[in-house]
Short mmCIF file of C-alpha atoms in Angstrom, two decimals:
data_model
loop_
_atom_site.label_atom_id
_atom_site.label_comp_id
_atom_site.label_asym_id
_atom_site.label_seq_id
_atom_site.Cartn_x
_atom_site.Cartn_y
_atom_site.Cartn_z
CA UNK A 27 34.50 -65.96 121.35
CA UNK A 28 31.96 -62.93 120.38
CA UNK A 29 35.09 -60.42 121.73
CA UNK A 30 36.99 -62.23 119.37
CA UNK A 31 34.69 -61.72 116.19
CA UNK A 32 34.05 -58.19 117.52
CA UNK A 33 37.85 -57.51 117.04
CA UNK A 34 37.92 -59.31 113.72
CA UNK A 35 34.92 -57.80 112.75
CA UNK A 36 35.68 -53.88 113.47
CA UNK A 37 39.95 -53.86 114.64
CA UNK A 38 39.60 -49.98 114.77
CA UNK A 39 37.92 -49.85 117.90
CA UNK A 40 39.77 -52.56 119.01
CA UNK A 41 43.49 -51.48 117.93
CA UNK A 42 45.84 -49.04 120.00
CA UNK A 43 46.01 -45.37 118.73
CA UNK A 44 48.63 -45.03 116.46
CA UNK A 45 52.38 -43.23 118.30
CA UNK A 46 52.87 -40.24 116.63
CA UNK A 47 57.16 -41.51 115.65
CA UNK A 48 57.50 -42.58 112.15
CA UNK A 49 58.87 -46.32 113.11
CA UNK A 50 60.64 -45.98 109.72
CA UNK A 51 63.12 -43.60 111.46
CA UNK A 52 64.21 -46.06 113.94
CA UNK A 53 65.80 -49.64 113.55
CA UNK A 54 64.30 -52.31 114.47
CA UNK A 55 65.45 -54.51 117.56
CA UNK A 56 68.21 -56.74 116.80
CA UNK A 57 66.99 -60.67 116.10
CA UNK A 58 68.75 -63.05 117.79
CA UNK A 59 68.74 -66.28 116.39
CA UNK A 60 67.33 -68.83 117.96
CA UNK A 61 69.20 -72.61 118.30
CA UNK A 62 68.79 -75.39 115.86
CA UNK A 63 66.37 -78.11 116.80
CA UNK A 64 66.36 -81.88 115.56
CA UNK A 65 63.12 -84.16 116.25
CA UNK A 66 63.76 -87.79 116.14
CA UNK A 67 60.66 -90.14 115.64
CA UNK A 68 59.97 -93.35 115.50
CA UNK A 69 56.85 -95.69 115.70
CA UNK A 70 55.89 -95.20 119.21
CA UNK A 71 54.29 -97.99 121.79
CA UNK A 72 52.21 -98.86 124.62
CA UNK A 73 52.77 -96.63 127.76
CA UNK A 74 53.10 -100.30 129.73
CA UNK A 75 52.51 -103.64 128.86
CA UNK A 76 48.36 -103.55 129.32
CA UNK A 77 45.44 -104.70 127.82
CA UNK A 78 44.38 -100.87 128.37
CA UNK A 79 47.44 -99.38 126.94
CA UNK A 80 47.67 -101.63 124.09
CA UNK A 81 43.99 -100.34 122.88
CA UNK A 82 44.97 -96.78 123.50
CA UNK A 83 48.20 -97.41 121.11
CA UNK A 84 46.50 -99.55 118.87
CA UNK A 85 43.60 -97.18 118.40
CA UNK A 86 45.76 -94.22 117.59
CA UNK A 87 47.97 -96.43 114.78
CA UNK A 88 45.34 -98.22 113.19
CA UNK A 89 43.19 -95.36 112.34
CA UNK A 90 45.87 -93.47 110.62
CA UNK A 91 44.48 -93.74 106.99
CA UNK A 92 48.29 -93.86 105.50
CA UNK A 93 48.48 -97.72 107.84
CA UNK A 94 45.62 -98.86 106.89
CA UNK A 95 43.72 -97.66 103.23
CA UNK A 96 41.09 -98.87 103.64
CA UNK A 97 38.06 -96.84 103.12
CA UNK A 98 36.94 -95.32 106.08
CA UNK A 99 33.29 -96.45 106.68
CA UNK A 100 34.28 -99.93 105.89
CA UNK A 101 37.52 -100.09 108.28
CA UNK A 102 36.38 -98.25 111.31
CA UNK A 103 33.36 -100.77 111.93
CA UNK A 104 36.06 -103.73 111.96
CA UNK A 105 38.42 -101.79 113.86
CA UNK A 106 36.52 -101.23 116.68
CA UNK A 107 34.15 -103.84 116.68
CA UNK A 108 36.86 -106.99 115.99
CA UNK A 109 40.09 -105.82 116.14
CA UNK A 110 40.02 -103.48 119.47
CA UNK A 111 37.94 -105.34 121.23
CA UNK A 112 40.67 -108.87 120.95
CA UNK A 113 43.93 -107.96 119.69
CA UNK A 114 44.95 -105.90 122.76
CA UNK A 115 44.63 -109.01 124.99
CA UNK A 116 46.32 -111.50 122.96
CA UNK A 117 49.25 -108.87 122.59
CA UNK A 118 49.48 -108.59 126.37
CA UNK A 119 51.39 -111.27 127.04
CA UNK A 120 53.97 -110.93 123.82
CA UNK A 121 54.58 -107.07 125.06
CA UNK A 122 55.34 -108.24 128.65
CA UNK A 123 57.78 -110.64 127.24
CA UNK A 124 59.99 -108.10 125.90
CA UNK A 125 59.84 -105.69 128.27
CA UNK A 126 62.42 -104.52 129.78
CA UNK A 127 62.77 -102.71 133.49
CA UNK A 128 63.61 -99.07 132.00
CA UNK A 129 60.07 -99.61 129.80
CA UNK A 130 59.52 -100.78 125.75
CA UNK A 131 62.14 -101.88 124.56
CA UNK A 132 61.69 -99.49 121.08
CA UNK A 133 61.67 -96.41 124.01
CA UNK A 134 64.17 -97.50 125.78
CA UNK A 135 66.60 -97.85 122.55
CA UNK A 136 64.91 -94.57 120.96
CA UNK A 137 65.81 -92.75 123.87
CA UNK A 138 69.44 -93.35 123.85
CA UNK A 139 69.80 -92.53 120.40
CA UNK A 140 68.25 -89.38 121.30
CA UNK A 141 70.69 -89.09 124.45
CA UNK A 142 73.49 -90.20 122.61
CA UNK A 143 72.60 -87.65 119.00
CA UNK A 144 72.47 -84.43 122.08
CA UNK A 145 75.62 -85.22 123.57
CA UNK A 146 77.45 -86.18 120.31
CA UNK A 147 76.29 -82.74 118.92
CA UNK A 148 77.22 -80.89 121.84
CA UNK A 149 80.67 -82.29 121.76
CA UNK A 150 81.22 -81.26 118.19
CA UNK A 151 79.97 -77.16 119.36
CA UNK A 152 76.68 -77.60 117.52
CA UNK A 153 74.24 -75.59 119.63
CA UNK A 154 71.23 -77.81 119.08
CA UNK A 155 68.25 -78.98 121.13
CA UNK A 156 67.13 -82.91 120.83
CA UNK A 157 64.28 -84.15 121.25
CA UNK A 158 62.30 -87.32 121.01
CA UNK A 159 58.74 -87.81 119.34
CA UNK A 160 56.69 -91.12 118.81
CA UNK A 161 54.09 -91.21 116.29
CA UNK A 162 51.91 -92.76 117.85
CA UNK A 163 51.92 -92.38 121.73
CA UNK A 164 53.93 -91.02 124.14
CA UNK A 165 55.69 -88.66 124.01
CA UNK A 166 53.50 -87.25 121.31
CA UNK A 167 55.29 -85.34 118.12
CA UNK A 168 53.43 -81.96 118.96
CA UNK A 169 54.34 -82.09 122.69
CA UNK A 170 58.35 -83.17 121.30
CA UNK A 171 58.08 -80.16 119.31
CA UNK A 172 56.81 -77.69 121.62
CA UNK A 173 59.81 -78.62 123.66
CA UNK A 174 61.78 -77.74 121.04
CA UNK A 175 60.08 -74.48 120.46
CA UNK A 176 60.19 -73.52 124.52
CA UNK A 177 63.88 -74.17 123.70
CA UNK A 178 64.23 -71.62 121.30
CA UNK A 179 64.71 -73.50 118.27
CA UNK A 180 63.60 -71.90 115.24
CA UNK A 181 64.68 -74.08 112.83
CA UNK A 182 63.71 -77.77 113.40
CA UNK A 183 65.33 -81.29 111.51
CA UNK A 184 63.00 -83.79 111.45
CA UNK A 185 64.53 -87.44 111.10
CA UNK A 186 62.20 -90.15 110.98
CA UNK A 187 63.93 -93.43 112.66
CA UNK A 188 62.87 -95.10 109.60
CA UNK A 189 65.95 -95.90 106.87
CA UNK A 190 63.34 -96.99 104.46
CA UNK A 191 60.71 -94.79 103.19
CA UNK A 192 57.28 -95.72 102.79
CA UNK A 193 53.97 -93.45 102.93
CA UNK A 194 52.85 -95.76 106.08
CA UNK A 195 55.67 -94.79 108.19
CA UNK A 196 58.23 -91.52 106.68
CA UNK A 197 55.11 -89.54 105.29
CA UNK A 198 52.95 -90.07 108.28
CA UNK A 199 55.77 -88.43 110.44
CA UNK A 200 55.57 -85.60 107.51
CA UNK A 201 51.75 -85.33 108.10
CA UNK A 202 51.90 -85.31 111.53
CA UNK A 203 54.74 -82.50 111.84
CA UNK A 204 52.91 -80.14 109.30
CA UNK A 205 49.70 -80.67 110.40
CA UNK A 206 50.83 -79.16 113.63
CA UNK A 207 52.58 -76.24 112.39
CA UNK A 208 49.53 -75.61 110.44
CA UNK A 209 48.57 -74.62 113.66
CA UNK A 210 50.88 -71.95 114.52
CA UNK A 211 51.17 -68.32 113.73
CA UNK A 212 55.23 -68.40 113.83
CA UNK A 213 56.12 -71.49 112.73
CA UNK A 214 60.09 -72.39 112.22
CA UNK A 215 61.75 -73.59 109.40
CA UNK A 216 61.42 -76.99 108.70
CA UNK A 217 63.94 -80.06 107.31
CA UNK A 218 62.95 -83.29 106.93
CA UNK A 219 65.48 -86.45 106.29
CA UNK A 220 63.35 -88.74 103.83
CA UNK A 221 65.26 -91.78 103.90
CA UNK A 222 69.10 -93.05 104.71
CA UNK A 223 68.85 -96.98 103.56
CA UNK A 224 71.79 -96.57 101.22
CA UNK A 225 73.48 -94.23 104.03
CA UNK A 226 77.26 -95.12 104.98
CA UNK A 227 76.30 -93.86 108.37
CA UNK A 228 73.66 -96.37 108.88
CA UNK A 229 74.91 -99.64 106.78
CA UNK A 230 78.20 -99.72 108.06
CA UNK A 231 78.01 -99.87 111.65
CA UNK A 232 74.81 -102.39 111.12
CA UNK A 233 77.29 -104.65 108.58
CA UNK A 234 79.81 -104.07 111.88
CA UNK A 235 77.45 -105.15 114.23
CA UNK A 236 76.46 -108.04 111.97
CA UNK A 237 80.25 -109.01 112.05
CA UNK A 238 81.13 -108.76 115.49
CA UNK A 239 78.47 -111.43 116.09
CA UNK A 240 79.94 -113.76 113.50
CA UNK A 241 83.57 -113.19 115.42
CA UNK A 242 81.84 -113.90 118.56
CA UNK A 243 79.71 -117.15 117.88
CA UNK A 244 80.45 -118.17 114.07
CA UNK A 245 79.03 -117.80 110.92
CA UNK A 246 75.08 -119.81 109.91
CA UNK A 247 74.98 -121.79 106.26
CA UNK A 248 72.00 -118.33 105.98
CA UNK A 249 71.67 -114.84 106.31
CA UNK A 250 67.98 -113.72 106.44
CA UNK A 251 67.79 -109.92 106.23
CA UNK A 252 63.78 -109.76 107.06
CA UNK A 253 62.18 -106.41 106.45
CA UNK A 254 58.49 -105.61 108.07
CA UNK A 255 56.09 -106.24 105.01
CA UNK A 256 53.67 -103.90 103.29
CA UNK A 257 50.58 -104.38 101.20
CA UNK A 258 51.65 -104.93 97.48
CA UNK A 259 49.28 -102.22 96.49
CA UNK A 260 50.99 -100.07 97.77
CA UNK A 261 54.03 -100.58 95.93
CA UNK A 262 51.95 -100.99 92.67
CA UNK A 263 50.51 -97.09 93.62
CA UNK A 264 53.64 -96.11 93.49
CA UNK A 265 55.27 -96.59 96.84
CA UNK A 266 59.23 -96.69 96.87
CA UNK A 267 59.37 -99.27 100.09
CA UNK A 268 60.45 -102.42 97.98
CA UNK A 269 63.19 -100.46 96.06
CA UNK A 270 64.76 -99.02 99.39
CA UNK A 271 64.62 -102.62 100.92
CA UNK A 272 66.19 -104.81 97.83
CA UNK A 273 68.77 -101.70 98.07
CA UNK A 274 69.67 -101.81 101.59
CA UNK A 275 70.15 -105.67 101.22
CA UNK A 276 72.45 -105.65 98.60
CA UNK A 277 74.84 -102.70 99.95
CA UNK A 278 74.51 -104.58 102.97
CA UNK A 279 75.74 -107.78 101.48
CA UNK A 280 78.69 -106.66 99.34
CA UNK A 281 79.91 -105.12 102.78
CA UNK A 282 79.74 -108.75 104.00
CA UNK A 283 80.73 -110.28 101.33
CA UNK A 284 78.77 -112.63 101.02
CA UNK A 285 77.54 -114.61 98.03
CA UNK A 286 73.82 -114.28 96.98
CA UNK A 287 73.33 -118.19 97.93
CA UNK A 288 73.55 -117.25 101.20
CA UNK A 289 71.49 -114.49 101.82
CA UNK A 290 67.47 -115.01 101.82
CA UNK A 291 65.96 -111.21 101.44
CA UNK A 292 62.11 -111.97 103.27
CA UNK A 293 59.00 -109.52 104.21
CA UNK A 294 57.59 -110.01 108.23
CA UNK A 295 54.04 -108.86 109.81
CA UNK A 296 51.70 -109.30 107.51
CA UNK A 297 48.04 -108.26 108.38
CA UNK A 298 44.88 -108.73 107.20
CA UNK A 299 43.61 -111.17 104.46
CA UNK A 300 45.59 -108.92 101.28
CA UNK A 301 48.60 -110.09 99.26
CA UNK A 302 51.63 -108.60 100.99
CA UNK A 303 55.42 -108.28 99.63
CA UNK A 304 56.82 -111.78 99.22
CA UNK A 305 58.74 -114.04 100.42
CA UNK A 306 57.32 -114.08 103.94
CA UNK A 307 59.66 -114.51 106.82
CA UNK A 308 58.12 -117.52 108.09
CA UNK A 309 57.26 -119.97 105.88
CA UNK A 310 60.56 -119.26 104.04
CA UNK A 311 62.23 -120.19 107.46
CA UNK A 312 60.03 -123.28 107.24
CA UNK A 313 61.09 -124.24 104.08
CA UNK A 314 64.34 -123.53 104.71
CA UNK A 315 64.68 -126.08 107.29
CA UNK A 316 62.82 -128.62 105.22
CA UNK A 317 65.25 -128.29 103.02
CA UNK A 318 68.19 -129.13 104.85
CA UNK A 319 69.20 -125.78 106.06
CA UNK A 320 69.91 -126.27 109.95
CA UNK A 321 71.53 -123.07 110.86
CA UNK A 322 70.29 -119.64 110.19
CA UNK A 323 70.85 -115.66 111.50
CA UNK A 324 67.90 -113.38 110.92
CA UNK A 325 68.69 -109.51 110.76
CA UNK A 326 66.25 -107.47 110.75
CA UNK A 327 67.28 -104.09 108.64
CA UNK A 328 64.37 -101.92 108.10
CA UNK A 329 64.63 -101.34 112.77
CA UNK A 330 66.87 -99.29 114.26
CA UNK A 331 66.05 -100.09 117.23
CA UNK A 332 64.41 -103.63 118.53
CA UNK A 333 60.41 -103.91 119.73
CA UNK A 334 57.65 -106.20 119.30
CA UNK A 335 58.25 -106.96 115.55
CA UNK A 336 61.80 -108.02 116.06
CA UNK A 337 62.12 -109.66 119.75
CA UNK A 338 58.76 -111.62 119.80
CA UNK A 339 57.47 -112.49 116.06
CA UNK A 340 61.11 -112.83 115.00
CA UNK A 341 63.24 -114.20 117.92
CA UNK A 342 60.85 -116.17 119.36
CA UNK A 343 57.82 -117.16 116.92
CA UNK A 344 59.87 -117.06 113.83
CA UNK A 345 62.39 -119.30 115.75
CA UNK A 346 59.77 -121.95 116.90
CA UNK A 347 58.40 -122.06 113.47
CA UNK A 348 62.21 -123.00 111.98
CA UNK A 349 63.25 -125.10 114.94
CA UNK A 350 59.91 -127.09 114.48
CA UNK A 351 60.37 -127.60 110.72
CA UNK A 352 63.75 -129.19 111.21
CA UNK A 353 66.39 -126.16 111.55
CA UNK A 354 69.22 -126.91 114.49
CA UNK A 355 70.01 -123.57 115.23
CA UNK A 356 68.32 -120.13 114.96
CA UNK A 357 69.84 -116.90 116.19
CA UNK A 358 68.38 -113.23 115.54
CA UNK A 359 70.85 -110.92 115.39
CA UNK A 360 69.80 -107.67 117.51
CA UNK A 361 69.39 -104.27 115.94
CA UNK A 362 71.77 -101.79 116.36
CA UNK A 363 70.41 -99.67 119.14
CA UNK A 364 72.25 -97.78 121.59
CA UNK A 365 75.50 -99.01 119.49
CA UNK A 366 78.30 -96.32 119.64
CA UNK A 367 79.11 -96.54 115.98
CA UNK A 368 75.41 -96.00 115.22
CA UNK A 369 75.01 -93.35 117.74
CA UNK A 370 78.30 -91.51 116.04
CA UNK A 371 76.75 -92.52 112.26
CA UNK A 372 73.25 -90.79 113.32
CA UNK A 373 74.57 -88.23 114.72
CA UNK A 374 77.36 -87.15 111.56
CA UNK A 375 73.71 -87.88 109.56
CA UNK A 376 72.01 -85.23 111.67
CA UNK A 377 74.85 -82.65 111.77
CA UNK A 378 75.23 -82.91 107.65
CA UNK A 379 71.02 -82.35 107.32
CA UNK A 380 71.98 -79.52 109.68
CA UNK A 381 74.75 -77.69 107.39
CA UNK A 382 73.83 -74.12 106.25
CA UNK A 383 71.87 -73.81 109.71
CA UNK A 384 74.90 -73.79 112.17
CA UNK A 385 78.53 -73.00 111.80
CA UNK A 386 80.94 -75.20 110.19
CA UNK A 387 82.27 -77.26 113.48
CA UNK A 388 85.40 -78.57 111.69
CA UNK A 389 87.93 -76.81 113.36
CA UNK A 390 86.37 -77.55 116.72
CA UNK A 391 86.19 -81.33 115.47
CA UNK A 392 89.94 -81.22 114.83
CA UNK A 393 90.67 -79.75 118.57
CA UNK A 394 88.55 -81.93 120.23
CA UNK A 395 90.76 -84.91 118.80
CA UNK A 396 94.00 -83.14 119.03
CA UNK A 397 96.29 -84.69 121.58
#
């Protein structure tokens, strides 16, 4: 440390002698370009289905000031004195309910997007490096990133897995990006995608997958698209969430055509004691069925891939709730995943962000589909 200052302090005695060449005269050594980069991120979750883990992940997410804004000397109190010391262990049980042998559910799915991005890229020529990032967890944006960089990449796409943006989910991935290359002396170029909820290349394989289901086991009397909730201060300070969300469920209903009566639009996992984005998921279901509605599909569009907020509150507590009040039949619809037209929608998504920063691969598109 006092070397350090010493060098800071007084470089000349520090620095090598100057070479007697003019540098001028000579050029400089060729710089190669490094390969492109893109960073995927989404949420994050537990390690495993523990008590332990759960605190660990819930710790890390509920202090980010962009989740919860709340001051901090009033939150932190309640946050480790109630809500760490309880939630963790009712969760338990819901997160070993959903998971699956390879791990979460939302890893598992992430994953294969990230797989599936790689080796769509590489089959188009795009010389890119993918890699994976949670926000919160493992595997950790600045270790996802420093793969990247060992990689070469020196420009980097960030796409948050979110297709609606909101400061509690897209900007935190922002923050959390920048604030590490704040710590770097070369950092790379960055891009960031911001949002993609009126995208082609994400609403029509989800209004695909949506209609595959309805070939397979029929149509329900209702449709209800169910996006996760946020406070509604947060849209009154300004926050473009709702917007994106009444967006996404209209383009996502004239590609089903189907009539406004049958679609419910709803707002899931509400926290705390505030007013939240309404209608809420549940009691609408409720009311639903005590109004004569026996059959409905839930869809969950704001989650590309499924995890606790779609497999446990929605297909199983949200389907208890409806069953209970009357309803005959509830089905959730899963997200889309490791879906091949969503892996081939992500990926085109990508590759356009990525245009100006690698070679136009349209020839090599055309002879990889030539007979």
């Amino acid at each position: 440390m006092f070397l350090r200052l010493f060098k800071y302090l007084w470089p000349e005695r520090y620095l090598p002698e100057p070479e007697q060449e003019d540098p001028f005269n000579e050029d400089p050594p060729p710089r190669v370009p490094g390969k492109v980069g893109v960073l995927l991120v989404n949420l994050g979750t537990p390690d495993t289905p523990t008590a332990k883990d759960i605190r660990k992940y819930l710790g890390e997410f509920l202090s980010d000031p962009r989740v919860i804004e709340i001051p901090r000397y009033l939150w932190k109190p309640i946050l480790h004195g109630m809500v760490l010391t309880r939630r963790p262990k009712r969760l338990e049980p819901r997160y070993a309910g959903i998971w699956m042998k390879e791990g979460s559910p939302l890893m598992v799915y992430s994953q294969r997007q990230t797989d599936g991005v790689r080796a769509a890229l590489q089959a188009a020529g795009v010389d890119a490096a993918v890699e994976l990032g949670m926000r919160y967890g493992n595997p950790s944006i600045p270790q996802a990133i420093s793969n990247l960089r060992k990689q070469g990449c020196e420009r980097i796409l960030t796409v948050p897995l979110y297709p609606q943006y909101a400061a509690s989910t897209t900007a935190t991935v922002v923050d959390a990006v920048t604030r590490y290359m704040g710590k770097l002396r070369d950092q790379p170029e960055m891009r960031f995608i911001k949002r993609f909820h009126d995208d082609p290349a994400y609403l029509d394989p989800l209004a695909a997958r949506i209609e595959r289901y309805w070939t397979e086991h029929g149509k329900p009397q209702k449709l209800v698209m169910s996006f996760h909730g946020l406070p509604r201060y947060s849209i009154e300070l300004g926050d473009p969430y709702y917007r994106d969300c009444m967006e996404t469920a209209r383009l996502l209903a004239q590609r089903l055509s189907l009539p406004r009566d049958q679609i419910e639009v709803t707002f899931q996992s509400r926290f705390g004691t505030a007013r939240w984005l309404e209608p809420y998921t549940e009691p609408t279901l409720k009311a639903l069925a005590a109004s004569g509605v026996t059959e409905v599909d839930v869809v969950c569009p704001g989650f590309v891939a499924d995890c606790l907020e779609t497999l446990e509150e929605i297909s199983l507590e949200c389907r208890d709730a409806f069953l209970e009040a009357g309803g005959k039949q509830f089905r959730y619809i899963p997200a889309i995943n490791d879906d091949p037209a969503w892996i081939a929608g992500l990926s085109g998504l990508v590759e356009r962000y990525l245009q100006g920063w690698v070679p136009d691969t349209t020839d090599l598109k055309e002879k990889a589909h030539a007979p």
